[in-house]
Amino acid sequence: MVNSTSQALLPADQARNMAFDKILHKNSSNSQGGLRAMINKDNEAHKAAVVEYFQHWDDKKAEDETEAVRQSRVIDYASLTRQYYNLATDLYEYGWGEAFHFCRFAYGEAFKAAVNRHEHYLASSIGIKPGMRVLDVGCGVGGPAREIVKFTGCHVTGLNINNYQISRAKQYAVKEGLTHKLDFVQGDFMNLPFPDDSFDAVYVIEATVHAPSLESVYREIFRVLKPGGVFGVYEWFMTDAYNNDDLTHRQIRLDIEQGDGIAQMLKVEDGLAAIQAAGFTLETHYDLADDSNDTSVAPWYWPLGTDLRYAQSLSDVLTVLRMNRFGRVVSHAFISVLELFQIAPAGTGKTAESLAKAADALVEGGKKKLFTPMYLMVGRKPEF
Ligand SMILES: CC(C)=CCC[C@@H](C)[C@H]1CC[C@H]2C3=C(CC[C@]12C)[C@@]1(C)CC[C@H](O)C[C@@H]1CC3
């Protein structure tokens, strides 16, 4: 477990980041859909974001990876995460939708239904009830928060380091008439901008993997949770089967980290130690990716792979064609043409290529059971 030496951002840095993000995204937070938003950026600012993000990865090979290189990413986690989502958000929305996470699939279950059920499962696992004040740490563009509000009748505050995602989350809340049930706040989860004991429940869906220290981010969550309150997380981990001395394993881990904006991914045992060290009483923990060996049920990674037999309808086929290996070849060629004609900003192709590499590594990591994006941990803050 790495203890973070990184510093919280000063207000001046925050103001500078906000100004940069405004220039970069112009008015694209109002655009309908990821593709339209993608072509409405400032080219120079986009180039700068590409340089800032990829400096952490270009020419860094798995075979000569050092602890110092990993540490430099950890120290820079805030800019790395912010710039990653500056570059990837529109592609995510175009390819995946408004809920930036994986899910399990039941037999015969369509993509969107499975995504929603995964959110309902977490809400139920931490006992969210109508009227509760709930925090969503790393809320993306607010897809899960909107669904959990509709499912439970609670109030959700979404927190995210990326200004653009916060703007889009706010737009969607207005569009769906949910502003009385939702707040969205820009901030760093290492320094949550809320007083102690503020929330009845806190959840995280595939977000704290971006943290420089799991123990520190879980401690922050512990602080803002009311005594007796429950915290639930779907965490990204390398599993016990992962062996860092195996170069193939390491390459899979590194490709996932680079294509998904992760400074360093940890193992399940690190997460279990971190949540308990943060003060939580661990009530349950298990790997949701591991709970079925039934081959008639689609694996969590199937939409990114090559197998279309799990699609349930024409709509599923069309959705998955934007995500899977075949669809990526076509859409990334199209994106490169848009970039060539300066319709899409410089570096869009490079970002898409990096996401595609990560997608292949996620599928490989999933098939080999080296990686899980859905390790469920539920912890309670003791009453006293
Ligand atoms: C990064 C973290 C912690 C969570 C995000 C999980 C997923 C939602 C993403 C992981 C890989 C992403 C890719 C895409 C969408 C979002 C993910 C599945 C694309 C399908 C978006 C469209 C591009 O053309 C290809 C992408 C491949 C990777």
mmCIF file of C-alpha atoms and ligand atoms in Angstrom:
data_model
loop_
_atom_site.group_PDB
_atom_site.id
_atom_site.type_symbol
_atom_site.label_atom_id
_atom_site.label_comp_id
_atom_site.label_asym_id
_atom_site.label_seq_id
_atom_site.Cartn_x
_atom_site.Cartn_y
_atom_site.Cartn_z
ATOM 1 C CA MET A 1 0.000 0.000 0.000
ATOM 2 C CA VAL A 2 1.417 3.324 -1.024
ATOM 3 C CA ASN A 3 1.097 6.258 1.307
ATOM 4 C CA SER A 4 0.430 9.358 -0.702
ATOM 5 C CA THR A 5 2.859 12.214 -0.541
ATOM 6 C CA SER A 6 0.687 14.214 -2.917
ATOM 7 C CA GLN A 7 -0.655 17.561 -1.869
ATOM 8 C CA ALA A 8 -4.209 18.857 -2.029
ATOM 9 C CA LEU A 9 -4.603 21.498 -4.724
ATOM 10 C CA LEU A 10 -4.316 25.169 -3.762
ATOM 11 C CA PRO A 11 -7.257 27.462 -4.656
ATOM 12 C CA ALA A 12 -5.067 29.187 -7.284
ATOM 13 C CA ASP A 13 -4.423 25.833 -9.024
ATOM 14 C CA GLN A 14 -8.131 25.063 -8.903
ATOM 15 C CA ALA A 15 -8.991 28.402 -10.512
ATOM 16 C CA ARG A 16 -6.355 27.803 -13.212
ATOM 17 C CA ASN A 17 -7.697 24.291 -13.907
ATOM 18 C CA MET A 18 -11.252 25.621 -14.101
ATOM 19 C CA ALA A 19 -10.163 28.305 -16.601
ATOM 20 C CA PHE A 20 -8.273 25.719 -18.695
ATOM 21 C CA ASP A 21 -11.249 23.335 -18.732
ATOM 22 C CA LYS A 22 -13.588 26.149 -19.821
ATOM 23 C CA ILE A 23 -11.304 27.005 -22.763
ATOM 24 C CA LEU A 24 -10.869 23.341 -23.709
ATOM 25 C CA HIS A 25 -14.529 22.332 -23.694
ATOM 26 C CA LYS A 26 -16.017 25.662 -24.921
ATOM 27 C CA ASN A 27 -19.798 25.163 -24.728
ATOM 28 C CA SER A 28 -19.656 21.427 -25.488
ATOM 29 C CA SER A 29 -21.123 20.477 -22.104
ATOM 30 C CA ASN A 30 -24.483 21.435 -23.716
ATOM 31 C CA SER A 31 -23.914 19.190 -26.735
ATOM 32 C CA GLN A 32 -26.228 16.268 -27.299
ATOM 33 C CA GLY A 33 -24.181 13.074 -27.272
ATOM 34 C CA GLY A 34 -20.462 12.378 -27.072
ATOM 35 C CA LEU A 35 -19.712 12.686 -30.794
ATOM 36 C CA ARG A 36 -21.078 16.223 -31.094
ATOM 37 C CA ALA A 37 -19.324 17.260 -27.892
ATOM 38 C CA MET A 38 -16.062 15.778 -29.201
ATOM 39 C CA ILE A 39 -15.900 18.024 -32.271
ATOM 40 C CA ASN A 40 -16.588 21.182 -30.277
ATOM 41 C CA LYS A 41 -13.236 21.658 -28.453
ATOM 42 C CA ASP A 42 -10.386 24.125 -28.456
ATOM 43 C CA ASN A 43 -7.598 22.487 -30.487
ATOM 44 C CA GLU A 44 -4.621 24.027 -28.626
ATOM 45 C CA ALA A 45 -6.009 23.268 -25.175
ATOM 46 C CA HIS A 46 -6.800 19.714 -26.297
ATOM 47 C CA LYS A 47 -3.211 19.287 -27.507
ATOM 48 C CA ALA A 48 -1.955 20.511 -24.109
ATOM 49 C CA ALA A 49 -4.216 18.030 -22.291
ATOM 50 C CA VAL A 50 -2.897 15.201 -24.492
ATOM 51 C CA VAL A 51 0.718 16.167 -23.684
ATOM 52 C CA GLU A 52 -0.014 16.466 -19.952
ATOM 53 C CA TYR A 53 -1.729 13.075 -19.818
ATOM 54 C CA PHE A 54 0.510 11.004 -22.087
ATOM 55 C CA GLN A 55 3.813 12.293 -20.618
ATOM 56 C CA HIS A 56 3.122 9.755 -17.870
ATOM 57 C CA TRP A 57 2.953 6.824 -20.271
ATOM 58 C CA ASP A 58 4.794 7.450 -23.558
ATOM 59 C CA ASP A 59 7.936 5.278 -23.832
ATOM 60 C CA LYS A 60 7.255 3.618 -20.463
ATOM 61 C CA LYS A 61 7.529 -0.122 -21.058
ATOM 62 C CA ALA A 62 6.278 -2.933 -18.825
ATOM 63 C CA GLU A 63 9.649 -4.713 -18.935
ATOM 64 C CA ASP A 64 11.582 -1.797 -17.492
ATOM 65 C CA GLU A 65 8.917 -0.424 -15.180
ATOM 66 C CA THR A 66 10.377 1.048 -11.987
ATOM 67 C CA GLU A 67 8.829 2.000 -8.665
ATOM 68 C CA ALA A 68 10.003 5.600 -9.279
ATOM 69 C CA VAL A 69 7.946 5.864 -12.501
ATOM 70 C CA ARG A 70 4.864 4.498 -10.722
ATOM 71 C CA GLN A 71 5.417 6.895 -7.823
ATOM 72 C CA SER A 72 5.626 9.897 -10.145
ATOM 73 C CA ARG A 73 2.161 9.006 -11.481
ATOM 74 C CA VAL A 74 0.840 8.569 -7.961
ATOM 75 C CA ILE A 75 2.141 11.998 -6.926
ATOM 76 C CA ASP A 76 0.539 13.510 -10.024
ATOM 77 C CA TYR A 77 -2.772 11.597 -9.660
ATOM 78 C CA ALA A 78 -4.942 14.743 -9.634
ATOM 79 C CA SER A 79 -3.750 16.154 -12.969
ATOM 80 C CA LEU A 80 -3.528 12.655 -14.449
ATOM 81 C CA THR A 81 -7.156 11.851 -13.558
ATOM 82 C CA ARG A 82 -8.495 15.278 -14.504
ATOM 83 C CA GLN A 83 -6.797 15.283 -17.919
ATOM 84 C CA TYR A 84 -7.738 11.657 -18.564
ATOM 85 C CA TYR A 85 -11.417 12.498 -18.215
ATOM 86 C CA ASN A 86 -10.955 15.717 -20.187
ATOM 87 C CA LEU A 87 -9.858 13.473 -23.068
ATOM 88 C CA ALA A 88 -11.998 10.365 -22.552
ATOM 89 C CA THR A 89 -15.443 11.584 -21.436
ATOM 90 C CA ASP A 90 -16.925 12.227 -24.885
ATOM 91 C CA LEU A 91 -15.636 8.904 -26.193
ATOM 92 C CA TYR A 92 -17.141 7.162 -23.157
ATOM 93 C CA GLU A 93 -20.522 8.794 -23.718
ATOM 94 C CA TYR A 94 -20.436 8.061 -27.437
ATOM 95 C CA GLY A 95 -19.411 4.432 -26.954
ATOM 96 C CA TRP A 96 -20.855 3.367 -23.601
ATOM 97 C CA GLY A 97 -23.558 5.764 -22.444
ATOM 98 C CA GLU A 98 -23.957 7.897 -19.337
ATOM 99 C CA ALA A 99 -23.018 5.309 -16.681
ATOM 100 C CA PHE A 100 -19.254 4.800 -16.679
ATOM 101 C CA HIS A 101 -18.989 1.326 -15.209
ATOM 102 C CA PHE A 102 -19.144 -2.379 -15.969
ATOM 103 C CA CYS A 103 -21.821 -4.772 -14.729
ATOM 104 C CA ARG A 104 -22.810 -8.399 -14.478
ATOM 105 C CA PHE A 105 -25.216 -9.858 -17.018
ATOM 106 C CA ALA A 106 -28.002 -12.253 -16.107
ATOM 107 C CA TYR A 107 -29.208 -14.796 -18.677
ATOM 108 C CA GLY A 108 -31.025 -12.972 -21.494
ATOM 109 C CA GLU A 109 -30.392 -9.530 -19.975
ATOM 110 C CA ALA A 110 -29.914 -6.523 -22.263
ATOM 111 C CA PHE A 111 -27.000 -4.086 -21.782
ATOM 112 C CA LYS A 112 -28.914 -1.116 -20.319
ATOM 113 C CA ALA A 113 -30.989 -3.312 -17.983
ATOM 114 C CA ALA A 114 -27.825 -4.947 -16.646
ATOM 115 C CA VAL A 115 -26.116 -1.569 -16.086
ATOM 116 C CA ASN A 116 -29.114 -0.332 -14.077
ATOM 117 C CA ARG A 117 -29.414 -3.549 -12.084
ATOM 118 C CA HIS A 118 -25.753 -3.235 -11.059
ATOM 119 C CA GLU A 119 -26.531 0.229 -9.640
ATOM 120 C CA HIS A 120 -29.681 -1.042 -7.863
ATOM 121 C CA TYR A 121 -27.666 -3.886 -6.362
ATOM 122 C CA LEU A 122 -25.189 -1.480 -4.768
ATOM 123 C CA ALA A 123 -27.983 0.808 -3.526
ATOM 124 C CA SER A 124 -29.679 -2.209 -1.905
ATOM 125 C CA SER A 125 -26.415 -3.559 -0.506
ATOM 126 C CA ILE A 126 -25.895 -0.355 1.490
ATOM 127 C CA GLY A 127 -29.575 0.017 2.448
ATOM 128 C CA ILE A 128 -30.404 3.335 0.746
ATOM 129 C CA LYS A 129 -33.909 4.464 1.717
ATOM 130 C CA PRO A 130 -36.181 7.345 0.585
ATOM 131 C CA GLY A 131 -35.067 10.722 1.947
ATOM 132 C CA MET A 132 -31.522 9.646 2.844
ATOM 133 C CA ARG A 133 -28.637 12.023 2.044
ATOM 134 C CA VAL A 134 -26.185 10.001 -0.030
ATOM 135 C CA LEU A 135 -22.751 10.826 -1.489
ATOM 136 C CA ASP A 136 -21.572 9.439 -4.860
ATOM 137 C CA VAL A 137 -17.760 9.703 -4.931
ATOM 138 C CA GLY A 138 -16.468 9.983 -8.515
ATOM 139 C CA CYS A 139 -19.902 10.413 -10.070
ATOM 140 C CA GLY A 140 -18.940 10.706 -13.763
ATOM 141 C CA VAL A 141 -21.684 12.486 -15.709
ATOM 142 C CA GLY A 142 -24.214 11.364 -13.094
ATOM 143 C CA GLY A 143 -25.819 8.333 -14.807
ATOM 144 C CA PRO A 144 -25.710 6.083 -11.696
ATOM 145 C CA ALA A 145 -26.772 8.952 -9.365
ATOM 146 C CA ARG A 146 -29.873 9.637 -11.496
ATOM 147 C CA GLU A 147 -30.774 5.945 -11.535
ATOM 148 C CA ILE A 148 -30.251 5.505 -7.762
ATOM 149 C CA VAL A 149 -32.404 8.581 -7.037
ATOM 150 C CA LYS A 150 -35.204 7.135 -9.205
ATOM 151 C CA PHE A 151 -34.798 3.653 -7.705
ATOM 152 C CA THR A 152 -34.695 4.635 -4.023
ATOM 153 C CA GLY A 153 -36.137 8.151 -3.612
ATOM 154 C CA CYS A 154 -32.995 9.362 -1.825
ATOM 155 C CA HIS A 155 -31.032 12.586 -2.420
ATOM 156 C CA VAL A 156 -27.599 12.167 -4.029
ATOM 157 C CA THR A 157 -24.659 14.576 -4.020
ATOM 158 C CA GLY A 158 -22.211 13.663 -6.776
ATOM 159 C CA LEU A 159 -18.546 14.599 -6.425
ATOM 160 C CA ASN A 160 -16.036 14.641 -9.247
ATOM 161 C CA ILE A 161 -12.586 16.165 -9.881
ATOM 162 C CA ASN A 162 -13.393 16.878 -13.535
ATOM 163 C CA ASN A 163 -15.223 20.176 -14.182
ATOM 164 C CA TYR A 164 -16.549 19.028 -17.556
ATOM 165 C CA GLN A 165 -18.172 15.892 -16.125
ATOM 166 C CA ILE A 166 -19.785 18.014 -13.401
ATOM 167 C CA SER A 167 -21.209 20.411 -16.028
ATOM 168 C CA ARG A 168 -22.627 17.513 -18.021
ATOM 169 C CA ALA A 169 -24.077 15.879 -14.889
ATOM 170 C CA LYS A 170 -25.835 19.164 -14.029
ATOM 171 C CA GLN A 171 -27.278 19.437 -17.565
ATOM 172 C CA TYR A 172 -28.693 15.898 -17.425
ATOM 173 C CA ALA A 173 -30.248 16.562 -13.993
ATOM 174 C CA VAL A 174 -32.039 19.618 -15.398
ATOM 175 C CA LYS A 175 -33.152 17.691 -18.497
ATOM 176 C CA GLU A 176 -34.652 14.908 -16.361
ATOM 177 C CA GLY A 177 -36.292 17.296 -13.846
ATOM 178 C CA LEU A 178 -34.238 15.886 -10.964
ATOM 179 C CA THR A 179 -32.472 18.990 -9.638
ATOM 180 C CA HIS A 180 -34.335 18.785 -6.284
ATOM 181 C CA LYS A 181 -32.877 15.304 -5.752
ATOM 182 C CA LEU A 182 -29.357 15.870 -7.069
ATOM 183 C CA ASP A 183 -26.384 18.153 -6.387
ATOM 184 C CA PHE A 184 -23.102 17.973 -8.260
ATOM 185 C CA VAL A 185 -19.917 19.341 -6.734
ATOM 186 C CA GLN A 186 -16.438 19.639 -8.254
ATOM 187 C CA GLY A 187 -13.728 18.463 -5.849
ATOM 188 C CA ASP A 188 -10.936 16.040 -5.033
ATOM 189 C CA PHE A 189 -11.959 12.902 -3.168
ATOM 190 C CA MET A 190 -8.703 13.088 -1.180
ATOM 191 C CA ASN A 191 -10.047 16.242 0.448
ATOM 192 C CA LEU A 192 -13.858 16.011 0.422
ATOM 193 C CA PRO A 193 -15.458 19.486 0.589
ATOM 194 C CA PHE A 194 -18.055 18.426 3.213
ATOM 195 C CA PRO A 195 -18.180 18.641 7.019
ATOM 196 C CA ASP A 196 -17.744 15.550 9.216
ATOM 197 C CA ASP A 197 -20.808 13.258 9.627
ATOM 198 C CA SER A 198 -22.725 14.722 6.629
ATOM 199 C CA PHE A 199 -24.128 11.661 4.821
ATOM 200 C CA ASP A 200 -26.328 8.667 5.696
ATOM 201 C CA ALA A 201 -24.616 6.532 3.069
ATOM 202 C CA VAL A 202 -21.726 6.819 0.616
ATOM 203 C CA TYR A 203 -21.095 4.778 -2.517
ATOM 204 C CA VAL A 204 -18.312 4.566 -5.083
ATOM 205 C CA ILE A 205 -18.669 2.934 -8.485
ATOM 206 C CA GLU A 206 -15.308 2.221 -10.128
ATOM 207 C CA ALA A 207 -13.714 5.548 -9.170
ATOM 208 C CA THR A 208 -11.397 5.316 -6.148
ATOM 209 C CA VAL A 209 -8.974 3.243 -8.258
ATOM 210 C CA HIS A 210 -7.749 6.714 -9.331
ATOM 211 C CA ALA A 211 -6.728 7.548 -5.735
ATOM 212 C CA PRO A 212 -3.058 7.866 -4.733
ATOM 213 C CA SER A 213 -3.834 5.974 -1.520
ATOM 214 C CA LEU A 214 -6.912 3.802 -0.922
ATOM 215 C CA GLU A 215 -6.588 4.071 2.839
ATOM 216 C CA SER A 216 -6.571 7.903 2.662
ATOM 217 C CA VAL A 217 -9.592 8.167 0.362
ATOM 218 C CA TYR A 218 -11.540 5.640 2.461
ATOM 219 C CA ARG A 219 -10.601 7.687 5.569
ATOM 220 C CA GLU A 220 -12.097 10.794 3.935
ATOM 221 C CA ILE A 221 -15.280 8.851 3.191
ATOM 222 C CA PHE A 222 -15.339 7.605 6.803
ATOM 223 C CA ARG A 223 -15.052 11.207 8.015
ATOM 224 C CA VAL A 224 -18.067 12.528 6.047
ATOM 225 C CA LEU A 225 -20.268 9.519 6.834
ATOM 226 C CA LYS A 226 -22.579 9.732 9.858
ATOM 227 C CA PRO A 227 -21.875 7.262 12.697
ATOM 228 C CA GLY A 228 -23.705 4.033 11.858
ATOM 229 C CA GLY A 229 -23.714 4.989 8.159
ATOM 230 C CA VAL A 230 -22.797 2.516 5.434
ATOM 231 C CA PHE A 231 -20.214 2.752 2.648
ATOM 232 C CA GLY A 232 -20.300 0.505 -0.423
ATOM 233 C CA VAL A 233 -17.807 0.342 -3.266
ATOM 234 C CA TYR A 234 -17.314 -1.515 -6.542
ATOM 235 C CA GLU A 235 -13.515 -1.412 -6.673
ATOM 236 C CA TRP A 236 -11.030 -2.177 -9.475
ATOM 237 C CA PHE A 237 -8.330 -4.632 -8.375
ATOM 238 C CA MET A 238 -5.783 -7.067 -9.691
ATOM 239 C CA THR A 239 -6.768 -10.460 -8.239
ATOM 240 C CA ASP A 240 -4.715 -13.023 -6.320
ATOM 241 C CA ALA A 241 -3.948 -14.706 -9.664
ATOM 242 C CA TYR A 242 -1.973 -11.611 -10.762
ATOM 243 C CA ASN A 243 1.805 -12.042 -10.637
ATOM 244 C CA ASN A 244 3.808 -8.872 -11.142
ATOM 245 C CA ASP A 245 6.913 -10.881 -12.110
ATOM 246 C CA ASP A 246 5.044 -12.289 -15.104
ATOM 247 C CA LEU A 247 5.621 -9.857 -17.964
ATOM 248 C CA THR A 248 2.328 -10.732 -19.691
ATOM 249 C CA HIS A 249 0.431 -10.000 -16.487
ATOM 250 C CA ARG A 250 2.337 -6.745 -15.983
ATOM 251 C CA GLN A 251 1.637 -5.640 -19.564
ATOM 252 C CA ILE A 252 -2.094 -6.244 -19.041
ATOM 253 C CA ARG A 253 -2.012 -4.186 -15.839
ATOM 254 C CA LEU A 254 -0.024 -1.368 -17.466
ATOM 255 C CA ASP A 255 -2.323 -1.210 -20.539
ATOM 256 C CA ILE A 256 -5.357 -0.987 -18.251
ATOM 257 C CA GLU A 257 -3.693 1.745 -16.178
ATOM 258 C CA GLN A 258 -2.643 3.836 -19.211
ATOM 259 C CA GLY A 259 -5.942 3.529 -21.082
ATOM 260 C CA ASP A 260 -8.063 4.128 -17.986
ATOM 261 C CA GLY A 261 -6.198 6.971 -16.264
ATOM 262 C CA ILE A 262 -4.986 4.963 -13.278
ATOM 263 C CA ALA A 263 -1.753 5.896 -11.499
ATOM 264 C CA GLN A 264 -1.371 2.470 -9.910
ATOM 265 C CA MET A 265 -3.757 -0.409 -9.521
ATOM 266 C CA LEU A 266 -3.597 -2.458 -6.342
ATOM 267 C CA LYS A 267 -4.536 -5.996 -5.357
ATOM 268 C CA VAL A 268 -7.650 -7.165 -3.484
ATOM 269 C CA GLU A 269 -5.672 -7.718 -0.265
ATOM 270 C CA ASP A 270 -4.516 -4.046 -0.317
ATOM 271 C CA GLY A 271 -8.131 -2.855 -0.568
ATOM 272 C CA LEU A 272 -9.346 -5.071 2.253
ATOM 273 C CA ALA A 273 -6.523 -3.809 4.485
ATOM 274 C CA ALA A 274 -7.227 -0.185 3.473
ATOM 275 C CA ILE A 275 -10.964 -0.160 4.232
ATOM 276 C CA GLN A 276 -10.389 -1.646 7.682
ATOM 277 C CA ALA A 277 -7.432 0.626 8.453
ATOM 278 C CA ALA A 278 -9.707 3.576 7.587
ATOM 279 C CA GLY A 279 -11.953 2.564 10.507
ATOM 280 C CA PHE A 280 -14.798 0.683 8.796
ATOM 281 C CA THR A 281 -16.273 -2.525 10.113
ATOM 282 C CA LEU A 282 -16.200 -4.691 7.007
ATOM 283 C CA GLU A 283 -19.686 -6.217 6.659
ATOM 284 C CA THR A 284 -19.280 -8.001 3.367
ATOM 285 C CA HIS A 285 -16.800 -8.345 0.529
ATOM 286 C CA TYR A 286 -16.688 -10.500 -2.590
ATOM 287 C CA ASP A 287 -15.828 -10.392 -6.246
ATOM 288 C CA LEU A 288 -18.991 -10.011 -8.306
ATOM 289 C CA ALA A 289 -16.997 -10.933 -11.424
ATOM 290 C CA ASP A 290 -16.340 -14.328 -9.928
ATOM 291 C CA ASP A 291 -19.788 -15.498 -9.014
ATOM 292 C CA SER A 292 -20.683 -17.408 -12.107
ATOM 293 C CA ASN A 293 -18.946 -20.182 -14.007
ATOM 294 C CA ASP A 294 -22.062 -20.635 -16.112
ATOM 295 C CA THR A 295 -20.997 -20.139 -19.733
ATOM 296 C CA SER A 296 -24.561 -19.368 -20.845
ATOM 297 C CA VAL A 297 -24.301 -16.120 -18.852
ATOM 298 C CA ALA A 298 -22.356 -13.328 -20.536
ATOM 299 C CA PRO A 299 -19.122 -12.285 -18.789
ATOM 300 C CA TRP A 300 -18.803 -8.660 -17.629
ATOM 301 C CA TYR A 301 -16.307 -7.812 -20.402
ATOM 302 C CA TRP A 302 -18.354 -9.175 -23.303
ATOM 303 C CA PRO A 303 -19.376 -5.766 -24.772
ATOM 304 C CA LEU A 304 -15.669 -4.947 -25.323
ATOM 305 C CA GLY A 305 -14.746 -8.273 -26.909
ATOM 306 C CA THR A 306 -15.635 -9.907 -30.216
ATOM 307 C CA ASP A 307 -18.553 -12.081 -29.191
ATOM 308 C CA LEU A 308 -21.941 -10.821 -30.379
ATOM 309 C CA ARG A 309 -23.914 -13.910 -29.367
ATOM 310 C CA TYR A 310 -24.853 -12.348 -26.020
ATOM 311 C CA ALA A 311 -26.687 -9.400 -27.655
ATOM 312 C CA GLN A 312 -30.394 -9.598 -26.806
ATOM 313 C CA SER A 313 -31.916 -7.396 -29.497
ATOM 314 C CA LEU A 314 -31.061 -5.341 -32.559
ATOM 315 C CA SER A 315 -30.685 -2.353 -30.250
ATOM 316 C CA ASP A 316 -28.132 -4.323 -28.184
ATOM 317 C CA VAL A 317 -26.196 -5.222 -31.350
ATOM 318 C CA LEU A 318 -26.106 -1.561 -32.418
ATOM 319 C CA THR A 319 -25.057 -0.428 -28.929
ATOM 320 C CA VAL A 320 -22.345 -3.029 -28.599
ATOM 321 C CA LEU A 321 -21.001 -2.325 -32.092
ATOM 322 C CA ARG A 322 -19.860 1.049 -30.764
ATOM 323 C CA MET A 323 -17.869 -0.655 -28.000
ATOM 324 C CA ASN A 324 -16.520 -3.940 -29.236
ATOM 325 C CA ARG A 325 -13.367 -4.756 -31.145
ATOM 326 C CA PHE A 326 -14.980 -4.604 -34.621
ATOM 327 C CA GLY A 327 -16.799 -1.367 -33.899
ATOM 328 C CA ARG A 328 -13.668 0.244 -32.478
ATOM 329 C CA VAL A 329 -11.720 -0.357 -35.699
ATOM 330 C CA VAL A 330 -14.415 1.401 -37.742
ATOM 331 C CA SER A 331 -15.135 4.268 -35.341
ATOM 332 C CA HIS A 332 -11.460 4.941 -34.625
ATOM 333 C CA ALA A 333 -10.706 5.110 -38.365
ATOM 334 C CA PHE A 334 -13.579 7.598 -38.651
ATOM 335 C CA ILE A 335 -12.182 9.617 -35.705
ATOM 336 C CA SER A 336 -8.741 9.740 -37.345
ATOM 337 C CA VAL A 337 -10.336 11.119 -40.524
ATOM 338 C CA LEU A 338 -12.172 13.762 -38.444
ATOM 339 C CA GLU A 339 -8.846 14.669 -36.833
ATOM 340 C CA LEU A 340 -7.071 14.800 -40.203
ATOM 341 C CA PHE A 341 -9.630 17.318 -41.460
ATOM 342 C CA GLN A 342 -9.339 19.225 -38.146
ATOM 343 C CA ILE A 343 -12.987 18.565 -37.284
ATOM 344 C CA ALA A 344 -11.978 16.622 -34.172
ATOM 345 C CA PRO A 345 -9.163 18.177 -32.100
ATOM 346 C CA ALA A 346 -5.556 17.006 -32.331
ATOM 347 C CA GLY A 347 -4.885 13.928 -30.191
ATOM 348 C CA THR A 348 -8.408 12.453 -30.369
ATOM 349 C CA GLY A 349 -7.049 9.503 -32.378
ATOM 350 C CA LYS A 350 -4.241 8.933 -29.875
ATOM 351 C CA THR A 351 -6.767 8.890 -27.018
ATOM 352 C CA ALA A 352 -9.044 6.471 -28.883
ATOM 353 C CA GLU A 353 -6.075 4.196 -29.593
ATOM 354 C CA SER A 354 -5.102 4.177 -25.923
ATOM 355 C CA LEU A 355 -8.700 3.371 -24.890
ATOM 356 C CA ALA A 356 -8.785 0.533 -27.409
ATOM 357 C CA LYS A 357 -5.544 -0.896 -25.983
ATOM 358 C CA ALA A 358 -7.067 -0.740 -22.515
ATOM 359 C CA ALA A 359 -10.247 -2.433 -23.775
ATOM 360 C CA ASP A 360 -8.201 -5.369 -25.120
ATOM 361 C CA ALA A 361 -6.293 -5.572 -21.818
ATOM 362 C CA LEU A 362 -9.534 -5.469 -19.812
ATOM 363 C CA VAL A 363 -10.916 -8.379 -21.851
ATOM 364 C CA GLU A 364 -7.638 -10.311 -21.502
ATOM 365 C CA GLY A 365 -7.447 -9.543 -17.763
ATOM 366 C CA GLY A 366 -11.082 -10.601 -17.379
ATOM 367 C CA LYS A 367 -10.662 -13.850 -19.311
ATOM 368 C CA LYS A 368 -7.543 -14.788 -17.333
ATOM 369 C CA LYS A 369 -9.255 -13.656 -14.092
ATOM 370 C CA LEU A 370 -6.288 -11.407 -13.286
ATOM 371 C CA PHE A 371 -8.466 -8.353 -12.882
ATOM 372 C CA THR A 372 -11.888 -7.394 -11.559
ATOM 373 C CA PRO A 373 -13.776 -4.100 -11.951
ATOM 374 C CA MET A 374 -16.435 -5.106 -9.412
ATOM 375 C CA TYR A 375 -14.957 -6.171 -6.113
ATOM 376 C CA LEU A 376 -17.770 -5.290 -3.704
ATOM 377 C CA MET A 377 -16.845 -4.076 -0.221
ATOM 378 C CA VAL A 378 -19.450 -2.862 2.259
ATOM 379 C CA GLY A 379 -18.285 -1.226 5.488
ATOM 380 C CA ARG A 380 -20.073 0.480 8.382
ATOM 381 C CA LYS A 381 -18.846 3.434 10.418
ATOM 382 C CA PRO A 382 -19.225 2.361 14.052
ATOM 383 C CA GLU A 383 -21.810 4.291 16.132
ATOM 384 C CA PHE A 384 -19.203 5.239 18.750
HETATM 385 C C1 LIG B 1 -11.745 4.076 -15.856
HETATM 386 C C2 LIG B 1 -12.692 3.547 -14.871
HETATM 387 C C3 LIG B 1 -12.186 3.429 -13.490
HETATM 388 C C4 LIG B 1 -13.973 3.203 -15.170
HETATM 389 C C5 LIG B 1 -14.600 3.227 -16.511
HETATM 390 C C6 LIG B 1 -15.055 1.850 -16.938
HETATM 391 C C7 LIG B 1 -15.649 1.775 -18.349
HETATM 392 C C8 LIG B 1 -16.935 2.559 -18.438
HETATM 393 C C9 LIG B 1 -14.631 2.201 -19.438
HETATM 394 C C10 LIG B 1 -13.353 1.348 -19.390
HETATM 395 C C11 LIG B 1 -12.831 1.217 -20.833
HETATM 396 C C12 LIG B 1 -13.709 2.166 -21.629
HETATM 397 C C13 LIG B 1 -13.825 2.092 -23.120
HETATM 398 C C14 LIG B 1 -14.920 2.678 -23.738
HETATM 399 C C15 LIG B 1 -16.087 3.176 -22.961
HETATM 400 C C16 LIG B 1 -15.893 3.240 -21.463
HETATM 401 C C17 LIG B 1 -15.074 2.068 -20.929
HETATM 402 C C18 LIG B 1 -15.759 0.737 -21.191
HETATM 403 C C19 LIG B 1 -15.044 2.709 -25.243
HETATM 404 C C20 LIG B 1 -15.985 1.577 -25.652
HETATM 405 C C21 LIG B 1 -15.628 4.043 -25.730
HETATM 406 C C22 LIG B 1 -15.695 4.153 -27.251
HETATM 407 C C23 LIG B 1 -14.314 3.969 -27.837
HETATM 408 O O1 LIG B 1 -14.394 4.021 -29.214
HETATM 409 C C24 LIG B 1 -13.717 2.628 -27.406
HETATM 410 C C25 LIG B 1 -13.643 2.590 -25.879
HETATM 411 C C26 LIG B 1 -12.915 1.371 -25.354
HETATM 412 C C27 LIG B 1 -12.681 1.505 -23.860
#
